[in-house]
């Protein structure tokens, strides 16, 4: 379509109108048609969803925008391109440090209008000088693209006047005319209301340390744009715990602190988390239907062998077997823990063992052959592959979602009589856990083939010699609780605290986090190793090495020298990572084995045969 024809469809002046409406507090239902004049991916932190910056023009003005993650599909499908035309269906107008941006929650690409070069000479929207000093809400991605991270976040004024609010239990529509999307929450938003469903509510946890004692609970909050964790401490715990119920929808109105998320305590992707304050207003919504139910990102049971150990995932399956409740006793605390083992199957014809704990285990009464969806389960390599439901996780029985209906249909049609391969039966494999044959690569081939540079994780094996073991930060103090391995902090002499387990131990267990520089005849490579590989390389546990370093530093130095010049076969995974806002490939060792000279000799013989045949 010619640019003149396309220009007639653009909503000229709409960008200015959007921000005027936002500043006056009016809700706008307009769905402007704009031209995309730039699109660019933003580098983010590992484990977080990818983000895209887009610049939209209405011919008169242009504005920077960010796609909410649920709108990323228009990029992945190749629809949103430079020069195309879009209709914004749902969005949030924001302003920070003199810049105006739009968070796009939903949009349609008008493919019938085609693509063309930028129309006209749009100007950046001007911001009034007196507005520059006002803190306005915005969305900041993990790399702070739209501005620097706040330096004085803890000094946000607490005594400001509160937003007008109704005393009614549900709040009228006028009270909550402007609902803020969870995706857009950031420390720059001093006044907001969200409408969200509670997808998970934790038990009350208590702690005791040298600074005193206290209690807390947390909830996961979901709306159509995203999900975020919120925590209440002490007085807020007493006030709000009984008010929140899983599955119910609430209005939550600031003041409520927005801070960087502590990723060790949550499996959600949001960069930030909430902390309830004294004047935070929580109201149960009368309309419970507009907010979506639990959002899942399922991993098939058959794909578990390719999932890294300790990863948190969602999964769904048919409940094949239900074990009896049993107890285990913690070696470190001598406290008993109730557990129950479930067996799940799905249409990949694999089965997996999943463990549930505590009250969830004792109260579990779901009959076999039900469809069960789990959110927030931890992947373990114990016995091949197994799963464990985290305390922050949840489960849904026979959920009304497409994946559940498909599984039920498959099971009724054929799955009931199928046989299933157990992940536990694959635990003794000497190769990849899923039977995958990782190709042998030289270091030069790893670099030339750009392994790890794509969106997918690449796996390979390499025969290399250690030439240097980095001695700084070679281990970390870990929790003694079975299956935890999280870092602990010394609160008092002989008192090591694990926040995840809510326990204090008399001492930690040190675990390796090693960096090795290895070499073959083609080049050098840095590898990251964890505890199992570290024990092989150093010939002792990290606890023993730390004790040796403390008592005899010279002997410890000699041990590091002995580790050099030894050759190993390393099974590795290559994946793109982010470090200090720079993208790089990280090569992580999943296992290592000493050279089997008979096997290596046979490989050389086969290589020589290839030369002879040529």
Coordinates of C-alpha atoms in Angstrom, one line a residue:
X1 CA 0.0 0.0 0.0
X2 CA 1.3 3.5 -0.8
X3 CA 2.5 5.6 2.1
X4 CA -0.2 8.2 1.4
X5 CA -2.9 5.6 1.7
X6 CA -1.4 4.1 4.8
X7 CA -1.0 7.6 6.4
X8 CA -4.7 8.1 6.2
X9 CA -5.2 5.2 8.6
X10 CA -2.8 6.5 11.2
X11 CA -4.4 8.2 14.3
X12 CA -2.4 11.5 14.0
X13 CA -2.0 13.3 17.3
X14 CA -3.1 10.2 19.3
X15 CA 0.2 9.9 21.2
X16 CA -0.1 13.4 22.7
X17 CA -3.7 12.7 23.6
X18 CA -2.8 9.4 25.3
X19 CA -0.4 11.2 27.7
X20 CA -2.8 14.0 28.3
X21 CA -5.4 11.5 29.4
X22 CA -2.9 9.7 31.6
X23 CA -1.9 13.0 33.3
X24 CA -5.5 14.0 33.9
X25 CA -6.3 10.6 35.4
X26 CA -8.9 9.8 32.7
X27 CA -9.1 6.3 31.4
X28 CA -8.8 6.1 27.7
X29 CA -10.5 3.5 25.6
X30 CA -9.0 4.7 22.3
X31 CA -7.2 2.1 20.2
X32 CA -4.9 4.3 18.1
X33 CA -3.3 3.1 14.8
X34 CA 0.4 3.8 14.7
X35 CA 3.5 3.0 12.6
X36 CA 6.3 1.0 14.0
X37 CA 9.5 2.8 13.1
X38 CA 12.0 0.8 15.1
X39 CA 12.1 -2.5 17.0
X40 CA 15.0 -3.8 19.1
X41 CA 15.6 -6.6 21.5
X42 CA 16.9 -5.7 25.0
X43 CA 19.6 -7.7 26.7
X44 CA 18.2 -9.1 29.9
X45 CA 19.4 -11.3 32.8
X46 CA 19.6 -15.0 32.5
X47 CA 16.3 -16.7 33.3
X48 CA 14.2 -13.7 32.6
X49 CA 11.9 -13.4 29.6
X50 CA 13.2 -11.5 26.6
X51 CA 12.0 -7.9 26.1
X52 CA 11.6 -5.7 23.1
X53 CA 11.8 -2.0 22.7
X54 CA 9.6 -0.5 20.0
X55 CA 9.3 3.1 18.7
X56 CA 5.8 4.0 17.5
X57 CA 4.9 7.1 15.4
X58 CA 1.6 8.9 14.8
X59 CA 3.3 11.1 12.1
X60 CA 3.3 14.1 14.4
X61 CA 5.2 12.5 17.3
X62 CA 7.1 9.3 18.2
X63 CA 7.4 7.6 21.5
X64 CA 9.5 4.8 22.9
X65 CA 7.5 1.7 24.0
X66 CA 8.1 -1.7 25.6
X67 CA 6.2 -4.8 24.8
X68 CA 4.8 -6.7 27.7
X69 CA 6.0 -10.3 27.6
X70 CA 2.6 -11.7 26.7
X71 CA 2.8 -9.5 23.5
X72 CA 6.1 -10.9 22.4
X73 CA 4.4 -13.4 20.1
X74 CA 3.9 -10.7 17.4
X75 CA 7.7 -10.5 17.1
X76 CA 8.3 -14.3 17.3
X77 CA 5.7 -14.8 14.5
X78 CA 7.4 -12.3 12.3
X79 CA 4.4 -9.9 12.2
X80 CA 5.8 -6.9 14.0
X81 CA 8.4 -5.4 11.7
X82 CA 10.0 -2.0 11.1
X83 CA 7.6 0.0 8.9
X84 CA 4.4 -2.0 9.7
X85 CA 1.2 -0.6 11.2
X86 CA -0.4 -1.6 14.4
X87 CA -3.5 -1.0 16.5
X88 CA -2.8 -0.6 20.2
X89 CA -5.6 -2.5 22.1
X90 CA -4.3 -2.3 25.7
X91 CA -1.5 -0.2 27.0
X92 CA -0.1 1.9 29.9
X93 CA 1.3 5.4 29.5
X94 CA 4.2 6.3 31.7
X95 CA 6.9 8.9 32.3
X96 CA 10.3 9.0 34.0
X97 CA 13.2 11.4 34.0
X98 CA 11.8 13.5 31.2
X99 CA 11.0 10.5 28.9
X100 CA 7.6 9.2 28.0
X101 CA 7.1 5.6 27.3
X102 CA 4.2 3.2 26.6
X103 CA 4.0 -0.4 27.9
X104 CA 2.0 -2.3 25.3
X105 CA -0.1 -5.1 26.8
X106 CA -1.9 -6.1 23.6
X107 CA -1.9 -5.0 19.9
X108 CA -2.9 -6.1 16.5
X109 CA -0.5 -5.9 13.5
X110 CA -2.5 -4.5 10.5
X111 CA -0.9 -6.7 7.9
X112 CA -3.4 -5.5 5.2
X113 CA -1.7 -2.0 5.3
X114 CA 1.7 -3.6 4.5
X115 CA 5.0 -1.9 5.3
X116 CA 6.7 1.3 4.2
X117 CA 9.4 3.7 5.2
X118 CA 8.8 6.1 8.0
X119 CA 6.0 8.5 7.2
X120 CA 6.6 12.2 7.8
X121 CA 9.1 13.7 10.2
X122 CA 7.7 12.9 13.7
X123 CA 9.1 14.7 16.7
X124 CA 9.7 13.3 20.2
X125 CA 6.9 14.3 22.6
X126 CA 7.9 17.3 24.7
X127 CA 7.6 17.1 28.5
X128 CA 6.8 20.2 30.6
X129 CA 9.8 21.5 32.6
X130 CA 7.8 21.4 35.9
X131 CA 7.0 17.8 35.3
X132 CA 10.6 16.7 35.1
X133 CA 11.0 16.7 38.9
X134 CA 7.8 14.6 39.5
X135 CA 8.3 10.9 40.0
X136 CA 6.2 9.2 37.4
X137 CA 5.6 5.5 36.9
X138 CA 7.5 3.5 34.4
X139 CA 8.6 0.0 33.5
X140 CA 12.3 -0.6 33.8
X141 CA 13.7 -3.8 32.3
X142 CA 16.4 -5.8 34.1
X143 CA 19.1 -3.8 32.3
X144 CA 17.6 -0.4 33.2
X145 CA 17.1 0.6 29.5
X146 CA 14.8 3.5 30.1
X147 CA 16.8 5.1 33.0
X148 CA 19.2 4.4 35.8
X149 CA 18.0 2.3 38.7
X150 CA 16.9 4.5 41.7
X151 CA 19.7 5.5 44.0
X152 CA 17.5 6.7 46.8
X153 CA 14.8 4.0 46.7
X154 CA 14.7 3.6 50.5
X155 CA 14.2 7.3 50.9
X156 CA 10.8 7.5 49.1
X157 CA 8.6 9.8 51.1
X158 CA 6.2 7.8 53.4
X159 CA 4.2 10.8 54.7
X160 CA 2.5 11.8 51.4
X161 CA -1.2 12.1 51.2
X162 CA -2.9 8.8 50.4
X163 CA -5.2 8.3 47.4
X164 CA -8.9 8.7 47.9
X165 CA -10.5 5.4 48.8
X166 CA -13.9 3.9 49.5
X167 CA -14.6 2.1 52.8
X168 CA -16.7 -0.5 50.8
X169 CA -15.5 -4.0 50.7
X170 CA -15.2 -4.1 47.0
X171 CA -14.7 -0.5 46.0
X172 CA -16.7 1.2 43.3
X173 CA -15.7 1.4 39.7
X174 CA -14.9 5.1 40.1
X175 CA -12.5 4.3 42.9
X176 CA -10.5 2.0 40.7
X177 CA -11.0 3.6 37.3
X178 CA -7.3 3.3 36.5
X179 CA -6.0 -0.1 37.1
X180 CA -2.2 -0.4 36.8
X181 CA -0.8 -3.6 35.1
X182 CA 1.5 -5.8 37.2
X183 CA 3.9 -5.9 34.3
X184 CA 4.5 -2.1 34.6
X185 CA 5.1 -2.0 38.4
X186 CA 8.5 -0.5 39.3
X187 CA 10.0 1.6 42.0
X188 CA 9.1 4.7 40.0
X189 CA 5.4 4.2 40.5
X190 CA 4.4 6.2 43.7
X191 CA 0.7 5.8 43.3
X192 CA -1.1 2.8 41.8
X193 CA -3.8 0.2 42.2
X194 CA -3.6 -3.3 40.8
X195 CA -6.4 -5.9 40.4
X196 CA -4.9 -9.3 40.8
X197 CA -5.8 -12.9 41.6
X198 CA -4.0 -14.8 44.4
X199 CA -2.5 -17.8 42.8
X200 CA -0.5 -19.0 45.8
X201 CA -0.5 -18.2 49.5
X202 CA 2.3 -19.4 51.8
X203 CA 2.1 -20.5 55.4
X204 CA 3.3 -18.0 58.1
X205 CA 7.0 -18.4 58.6
X206 CA 8.9 -17.2 61.7
X207 CA 12.5 -16.4 62.3
X208 CA 14.9 -15.8 65.2
X209 CA 18.3 -14.2 65.0
X210 CA 20.6 -11.7 66.8
X211 CA 18.5 -8.8 65.5
X212 CA 15.3 -10.2 67.1
X213 CA 12.4 -12.3 65.8
X214 CA 9.5 -11.9 63.4
X215 CA 7.1 -13.5 61.0
X216 CA 6.1 -13.2 57.4
X217 CA 3.9 -14.6 54.7
X218 CA 3.8 -14.1 50.9
X219 CA 1.3 -14.3 48.1
X220 CA 1.7 -14.6 44.3
X221 CA -0.5 -12.0 42.5
X222 CA -1.6 -12.5 38.8
X223 CA -3.3 -10.2 36.3
X224 CA -3.5 -10.2 32.5
X225 CA -0.1 -8.7 32.1
X226 CA 2.1 -10.7 34.5
X227 CA 2.7 -12.1 38.0
X228 CA 4.5 -10.7 41.0
X229 CA 5.3 -11.8 44.6
X230 CA 4.1 -9.8 47.6
X231 CA 5.3 -10.2 51.2
X232 CA 3.9 -9.0 54.5
X233 CA 6.0 -8.8 57.7
X234 CA 4.9 -8.8 61.4
X235 CA 2.0 -6.4 61.7
X236 CA 1.1 -6.7 58.1
X237 CA 1.3 -10.5 58.4
X238 CA -1.3 -10.3 61.3
X239 CA -3.5 -7.9 59.4
X240 CA -3.6 -9.4 56.0
X241 CA -3.0 -13.1 56.3
X242 CA -6.6 -14.1 56.9
X243 CA -7.9 -11.6 54.3
X244 CA -6.1 -13.3 51.4
X245 CA -7.5 -16.5 50.0
X246 CA -6.1 -18.5 47.1
X247 CA -8.1 -18.0 43.9
X248 CA -9.8 -14.8 45.0
X249 CA -9.3 -11.4 43.3
X250 CA -8.2 -8.2 45.2
X251 CA -7.6 -4.5 44.6
X252 CA -4.2 -3.5 46.1
X253 CA -3.5 0.2 46.4
X254 CA -0.1 1.9 47.2
X255 CA 1.7 2.9 49.4
X256 CA 3.4 -0.5 48.9
X257 CA 7.1 -0.9 48.5
X258 CA 8.4 -2.0 45.1
X259 CA 11.8 -3.5 45.3
X260 CA 14.1 -5.8 43.3
X261 CA 13.0 -9.4 43.5
X262 CA 15.0 -11.8 45.6
X263 CA 15.1 -14.6 43.0
X264 CA 16.2 -17.2 45.6
X265 CA 12.7 -17.0 47.2
X266 CA 10.5 -16.9 44.1
X267 CA 10.0 -18.8 40.8
X268 CA 8.3 -15.8 39.1
X269 CA 9.9 -13.8 36.3
X270 CA 9.1 -10.3 37.4
X271 CA 12.1 -8.1 38.0
X272 CA 10.5 -6.6 41.2
X273 CA 8.5 -7.7 44.2
X274 CA 6.1 -6.0 46.6
X275 CA 6.3 -5.5 50.3
X276 CA 3.1 -4.5 52.1
X277 CA 3.3 -1.4 54.3
X278 CA 1.2 0.0 57.1
X279 CA -1.1 2.0 54.9
X280 CA -1.3 -0.5 52.0
X281 CA -5.0 -0.9 51.1
X282 CA -6.3 -4.4 50.2
X283 CA -9.9 -4.8 49.1
X284 CA -11.6 -8.0 47.8
X285 CA -13.1 -7.3 44.3
X286 CA -16.7 -7.9 43.7
X287 CA -16.0 -9.0 40.1
X288 CA -13.9 -12.1 40.3
X289 CA -14.0 -13.2 36.6
X290 CA -12.0 -10.6 34.7
X291 CA -8.7 -11.6 36.0
X292 CA -7.1 -14.8 34.6
X293 CA -6.6 -18.0 36.6
X294 CA -3.2 -19.5 37.3
X295 CA -0.7 -19.1 34.4
X296 CA 1.4 -22.1 33.5
X297 CA 4.5 -22.7 31.4
X298 CA 4.5 -26.5 31.1
X299 CA 7.4 -28.8 30.5
X300 CA 6.5 -32.2 29.2
X301 CA 7.6 -35.2 31.3
X302 CA 9.5 -36.6 28.4
X303 CA 11.6 -33.4 28.2
X304 CA 12.8 -33.5 31.8
X305 CA 16.2 -35.1 31.0
X306 CA 17.2 -32.0 29.1
X307 CA 16.2 -29.7 32.0
X308 CA 19.1 -28.6 34.2
X309 CA 19.1 -29.8 37.8
X310 CA 17.6 -27.4 40.4
X311 CA 15.5 -25.7 37.7
X312 CA 12.0 -24.7 38.7
X313 CA 9.3 -25.6 36.2
X314 CA 5.6 -26.2 35.7
X315 CA 4.3 -29.6 34.6
X316 CA 1.1 -31.4 34.0
X317 CA 0.2 -35.1 33.9
X318 CA -2.1 -38.0 34.7
X319 CA -1.9 -39.1 38.3
X320 CA -0.9 -42.8 37.8
X321 CA 0.0 -43.8 41.3
X322 CA -0.4 -42.3 44.8
X323 CA 2.1 -43.4 47.5
X324 CA 1.4 -43.6 51.2
X325 CA 2.5 -40.8 53.6
X326 CA 5.9 -41.4 55.1
X327 CA 8.4 -39.5 57.2
X328 CA 12.0 -38.6 56.9
X329 CA 14.1 -37.1 59.6
X330 CA 16.5 -34.2 58.8
X331 CA 20.1 -35.1 59.6
X332 CA 20.9 -31.6 60.6
X333 CA 17.8 -30.7 62.8
X334 CA 16.5 -34.2 63.6
X335 CA 13.0 -32.9 62.8
X336 CA 10.5 -35.2 61.0
X337 CA 9.0 -34.2 57.7
X338 CA 5.9 -35.8 56.1
X339 CA 6.2 -36.7 52.4
X340 CA 4.2 -38.5 49.8
X341 CA 5.4 -39.7 46.4
X342 CA 3.2 -39.4 43.3
X343 CA 3.7 -40.9 39.9
X344 CA 2.7 -38.8 36.9
X345 CA 2.5 -39.8 33.2
X346 CA 1.8 -37.9 30.0
X347 CA 1.4 -38.5 26.3
X348 CA 5.2 -38.6 25.8
X349 CA 5.0 -42.1 27.3
X350 CA 7.3 -41.2 30.2
X351 CA 6.6 -41.3 33.9
X352 CA 8.2 -39.3 36.7
X353 CA 8.1 -39.4 40.5
X354 CA 7.0 -36.2 42.2
X355 CA 7.2 -35.6 45.9
X356 CA 4.8 -33.4 47.9
X357 CA 5.5 -32.3 51.5
X358 CA 4.0 -31.4 54.8
X359 CA 0.3 -30.6 55.0
X360 CA 0.0 -30.9 51.3
X361 CA 1.1 -34.5 51.6
X362 CA -1.1 -35.5 54.5
X363 CA -4.2 -33.8 53.1
X364 CA -3.8 -35.1 49.5
X365 CA -6.9 -37.1 48.6
X366 CA -7.0 -36.8 44.7
X367 CA -8.0 -40.1 43.1
X368 CA -5.7 -41.8 40.5
X369 CA -6.3 -41.0 36.8
X370 CA -7.0 -37.3 37.6
X371 CA -5.2 -34.6 35.7
X372 CA -3.0 -32.6 38.0
X373 CA -1.1 -29.4 37.0
X374 CA 1.8 -28.4 39.2
X375 CA 3.3 -24.8 39.3
X376 CA 6.7 -24.4 40.8
X377 CA 8.3 -27.8 41.1
X378 CA 12.1 -28.4 41.4
X379 CA 13.9 -30.7 39.1
X380 CA 16.3 -33.1 40.8
X381 CA 18.7 -35.6 39.3
X382 CA 18.2 -38.1 42.2
X383 CA 17.4 -41.4 40.6
X384 CA 17.6 -40.1 37.0
X385 CA 15.1 -37.3 37.1
X386 CA 12.5 -36.6 39.8
X387 CA 10.4 -33.6 40.9
X388 CA 9.7 -31.9 44.2
X389 CA 6.9 -29.4 44.9
X390 CA 8.3 -26.2 46.4
X391 CA 6.7 -24.5 49.4
X392 CA 5.9 -21.6 47.0
X393 CA 4.4 -23.9 44.4
X394 CA 0.8 -25.0 43.9
X395 CA -1.2 -27.7 42.2
X396 CA -4.6 -27.7 40.4
X397 CA -6.8 -30.8 40.1
X398 CA -8.5 -31.3 36.7
X399 CA -8.0 -27.7 35.7
X400 CA -10.2 -26.3 32.9
X401 CA -7.4 -25.6 30.4
X402 CA -6.7 -27.0 26.9
X403 CA -3.6 -29.0 28.0
X404 CA -5.7 -30.9 30.7
X405 CA -8.5 -31.7 28.2
X406 CA -6.0 -33.0 25.7
X407 CA -4.3 -35.2 28.3
X408 CA -7.6 -36.6 29.5
X409 CA -8.7 -37.4 26.0
X410 CA -5.4 -39.1 25.2
X411 CA -5.5 -41.2 28.4
X412 CA -9.1 -42.3 27.9
X413 CA -8.4 -43.2 24.3
X414 CA -5.1 -45.1 24.7
X415 CA -3.0 -43.9 27.6
X416 CA -4.6 -46.1 30.2
X417 CA -3.2 -49.3 28.5
X418 CA 0.2 -47.8 27.4
X419 CA 3.5 -48.6 29.0
X420 CA 5.7 -45.8 30.3
X421 CA 9.5 -45.3 30.5
X422 CA 10.5 -44.2 34.0
X423 CA 13.1 -41.5 34.4
X424 CA 14.4 -43.4 37.4
X425 CA 15.4 -46.2 35.1
X426 CA 17.7 -43.9 33.2
X427 CA 19.7 -42.8 36.2
X428 CA 22.6 -45.3 35.5
X429 CA 23.4 -44.1 32.0
X430 CA 27.1 -43.3 31.5
X431 CA 26.3 -40.9 28.7
X432 CA 23.7 -38.1 28.7
X433 CA 20.8 -38.7 31.1
X434 CA 18.3 -38.9 28.2
X435 CA 20.5 -41.2 26.1
X436 CA 21.6 -38.2 24.1
X437 CA 24.9 -38.7 22.4
X438 CA 26.7 -35.4 22.9
X439 CA 29.0 -34.8 19.9
X440 CA 32.8 -34.7 20.6
X441 CA 34.2 -31.3 19.8
X442 CA 37.6 -29.7 19.9
X443 CA 37.7 -26.3 21.5
X444 CA 38.2 -24.7 18.1
X445 CA 35.1 -26.4 16.8
X446 CA 33.1 -25.2 19.8
X447 CA 34.0 -21.6 18.9
X448 CA 33.8 -22.0 15.1
X449 CA 30.3 -23.6 15.3
X450 CA 29.3 -20.8 17.8
X451 CA 27.8 -23.3 20.2
X452 CA 25.6 -21.6 22.7
X453 CA 25.1 -18.5 20.5
X454 CA 21.5 -19.4 19.5
X455 CA 18.3 -19.4 21.6
X456 CA 18.7 -23.1 22.3
X457 CA 21.2 -24.8 24.7
X458 CA 23.9 -26.7 22.9
X459 CA 25.5 -29.9 24.4
X460 CA 28.9 -31.3 23.6
X461 CA 31.8 -33.3 25.0
X462 CA 35.4 -32.3 24.8
X463 CA 38.7 -33.9 25.8
X464 CA 40.9 -31.2 27.4
X465 CA 43.6 -30.6 29.9
X466 CA 43.3 -28.3 33.0
X467 CA 45.9 -25.6 32.8
X468 CA 44.6 -23.3 35.6
X469 CA 42.1 -23.5 38.5
X470 CA 40.9 -20.1 39.6
X471 CA 41.3 -20.1 43.4
X472 CA 39.1 -17.1 44.3
X473 CA 35.6 -17.9 45.3
X474 CA 36.1 -21.6 44.8
X475 CA 33.2 -22.6 47.1
X476 CA 30.2 -21.3 49.0
X477 CA 28.7 -22.1 52.4
X478 CA 25.6 -24.2 51.7
X479 CA 22.6 -25.3 53.7
X480 CA 22.8 -28.8 55.4
X481 CA 19.1 -29.6 54.8
X482 CA 18.6 -32.4 52.4
X483 CA 18.0 -31.2 48.8
X484 CA 18.5 -27.5 49.6
X485 CA 22.1 -26.5 48.8
X486 CA 21.2 -22.8 49.1
X487 CA 23.8 -20.3 50.4
X488 CA 23.7 -19.7 54.2
X489 CA 24.8 -16.6 56.1
X490 CA 26.6 -16.5 59.4
X491 CA 24.4 -14.4 61.8
X492 CA 26.4 -15.3 64.9
X493 CA 29.5 -17.4 65.6
X494 CA 28.3 -21.0 65.0
X495 CA 25.0 -19.8 63.7
X496 CA 24.5 -20.2 59.9
X497 CA 21.1 -19.2 58.6
X498 CA 19.2 -20.5 55.6
X499 CA 16.3 -18.2 54.7
X500 CA 14.8 -20.6 52.2
X501 CA 14.5 -23.5 54.8
X502 CA 13.9 -21.1 57.7
X503 CA 16.6 -23.0 59.7
X504 CA 19.8 -22.2 61.5
X505 CA 22.7 -24.7 61.4
X506 CA 25.8 -24.9 63.6
X507 CA 28.0 -25.1 60.5
X508 CA 27.6 -25.0 56.7
X509 CA 28.6 -27.6 54.1
X510 CA 31.0 -25.9 51.6
X511 CA 30.2 -26.8 47.9
X512 CA 32.4 -26.1 44.9
X513 CA 31.7 -23.4 42.3
X514 CA 34.9 -23.7 40.3
X515 CA 36.2 -21.9 37.2
X516 CA 38.7 -24.0 35.1
X517 CA 40.8 -22.9 32.2
X518 CA 41.2 -25.9 29.9
X519 CA 43.2 -26.5 26.7
X520 CA 43.5 -28.9 23.9
X521 CA 45.7 -28.7 20.7
X522 CA 43.3 -26.2 19.2
X523 CA 42.7 -23.6 21.9
X524 CA 41.6 -22.7 25.4
X525 CA 38.2 -22.4 27.1
X526 CA 36.9 -21.3 30.5
X527 CA 34.5 -23.9 32.1
X528 CA 32.2 -23.5 35.1
X529 CA 31.9 -26.5 37.4
X530 CA 29.9 -27.4 40.5
X531 CA 30.3 -29.7 43.4
X532 CA 30.4 -33.1 41.8
X533 CA 33.0 -32.1 39.2
X534 CA 35.0 -30.1 41.8
X535 CA 35.4 -33.2 44.0
X536 CA 36.8 -35.1 41.0
X537 CA 39.2 -32.4 40.0
X538 CA 40.5 -31.6 43.5
X539 CA 40.3 -35.1 45.0
X540 CA 38.5 -34.0 48.1
X541 CA 35.4 -32.2 49.3
X542 CA 35.1 -28.4 49.4
X543 CA 34.9 -28.7 53.2
X544 CA 38.2 -30.5 53.4
X545 CA 39.8 -28.0 51.0
X546 CA 38.6 -25.0 53.0
X547 CA 39.9 -26.5 56.2
X548 CA 43.3 -27.2 54.5
X549 CA 43.5 -23.6 53.2
X550 CA 42.8 -22.3 56.7
X551 CA 45.4 -24.6 58.4
X552 CA 48.1 -25.0 55.7
X553 CA 47.9 -22.5 52.9
X554 CA 51.1 -23.9 51.3
X555 CA 49.7 -27.4 51.1
X556 CA 46.5 -26.1 49.6
X557 CA 48.5 -24.3 46.9
X558 CA 50.3 -27.5 46.1
X559 CA 46.9 -29.2 45.7
X560 CA 45.8 -26.7 43.2
X561 CA 49.1 -27.2 41.3
X562 CA 48.5 -31.0 41.3
X563 CA 45.1 -30.4 39.7
X564 CA 46.8 -28.8 36.7
X565 CA 48.0 -30.7 33.6
X566 CA 45.5 -33.5 34.1
X567 CA 43.2 -34.4 31.2
X568 CA 39.5 -35.2 31.5
X569 CA 36.5 -35.7 29.2
X570 CA 34.1 -32.9 30.0
X571 CA 30.4 -33.1 29.2
X572 CA 29.2 -29.5 28.8
X573 CA 26.3 -27.3 28.0
X574 CA 26.7 -24.0 26.2
X575 CA 24.2 -21.3 26.7
X576 CA 24.0 -17.5 26.3
X577 CA 24.3 -15.7 29.7
X578 CA 24.4 -12.0 30.8
X579 CA 27.2 -10.6 33.0
X580 CA 27.3 -6.9 33.9
X581 CA 24.9 -6.1 31.1
X582 CA 27.2 -7.9 28.6
X583 CA 26.1 -11.0 26.8
X584 CA 28.5 -14.0 26.7
X585 CA 28.4 -17.7 26.3
X586 CA 28.7 -19.7 29.5
X587 CA 30.2 -23.2 29.3
X588 CA 28.9 -25.3 32.2
X589 CA 30.2 -28.8 33.0
X590 CA 27.5 -31.3 33.8
X591 CA 29.9 -34.2 34.4
X592 CA 33.6 -35.2 33.9
X593 CA 35.4 -38.5 33.6
X594 CA 39.0 -39.6 33.6
X595 CA 40.4 -40.7 30.2
X596 CA 39.7 -44.3 29.3
X597 CA 42.7 -45.0 27.2
X598 CA 41.1 -48.1 25.5
X599 CA 38.2 -46.0 24.4
X600 CA 40.4 -43.1 23.3
X601 CA 42.6 -45.5 21.4
X602 CA 39.6 -47.0 19.6
X603 CA 38.5 -43.5 18.6
X604 CA 41.9 -42.8 17.1
X605 CA 41.9 -46.1 15.2
X606 CA 38.5 -45.2 13.7
X607 CA 39.8 -41.8 12.7
X608 CA 42.8 -43.4 11.0
X609 CA 40.5 -45.8 9.1
X610 CA 38.7 -42.8 7.7
X611 CA 41.9 -41.4 6.4
X612 CA 42.9 -44.7 4.8
X613 CA 39.5 -45.1 3.1
X614 CA 39.9 -41.7 1.6

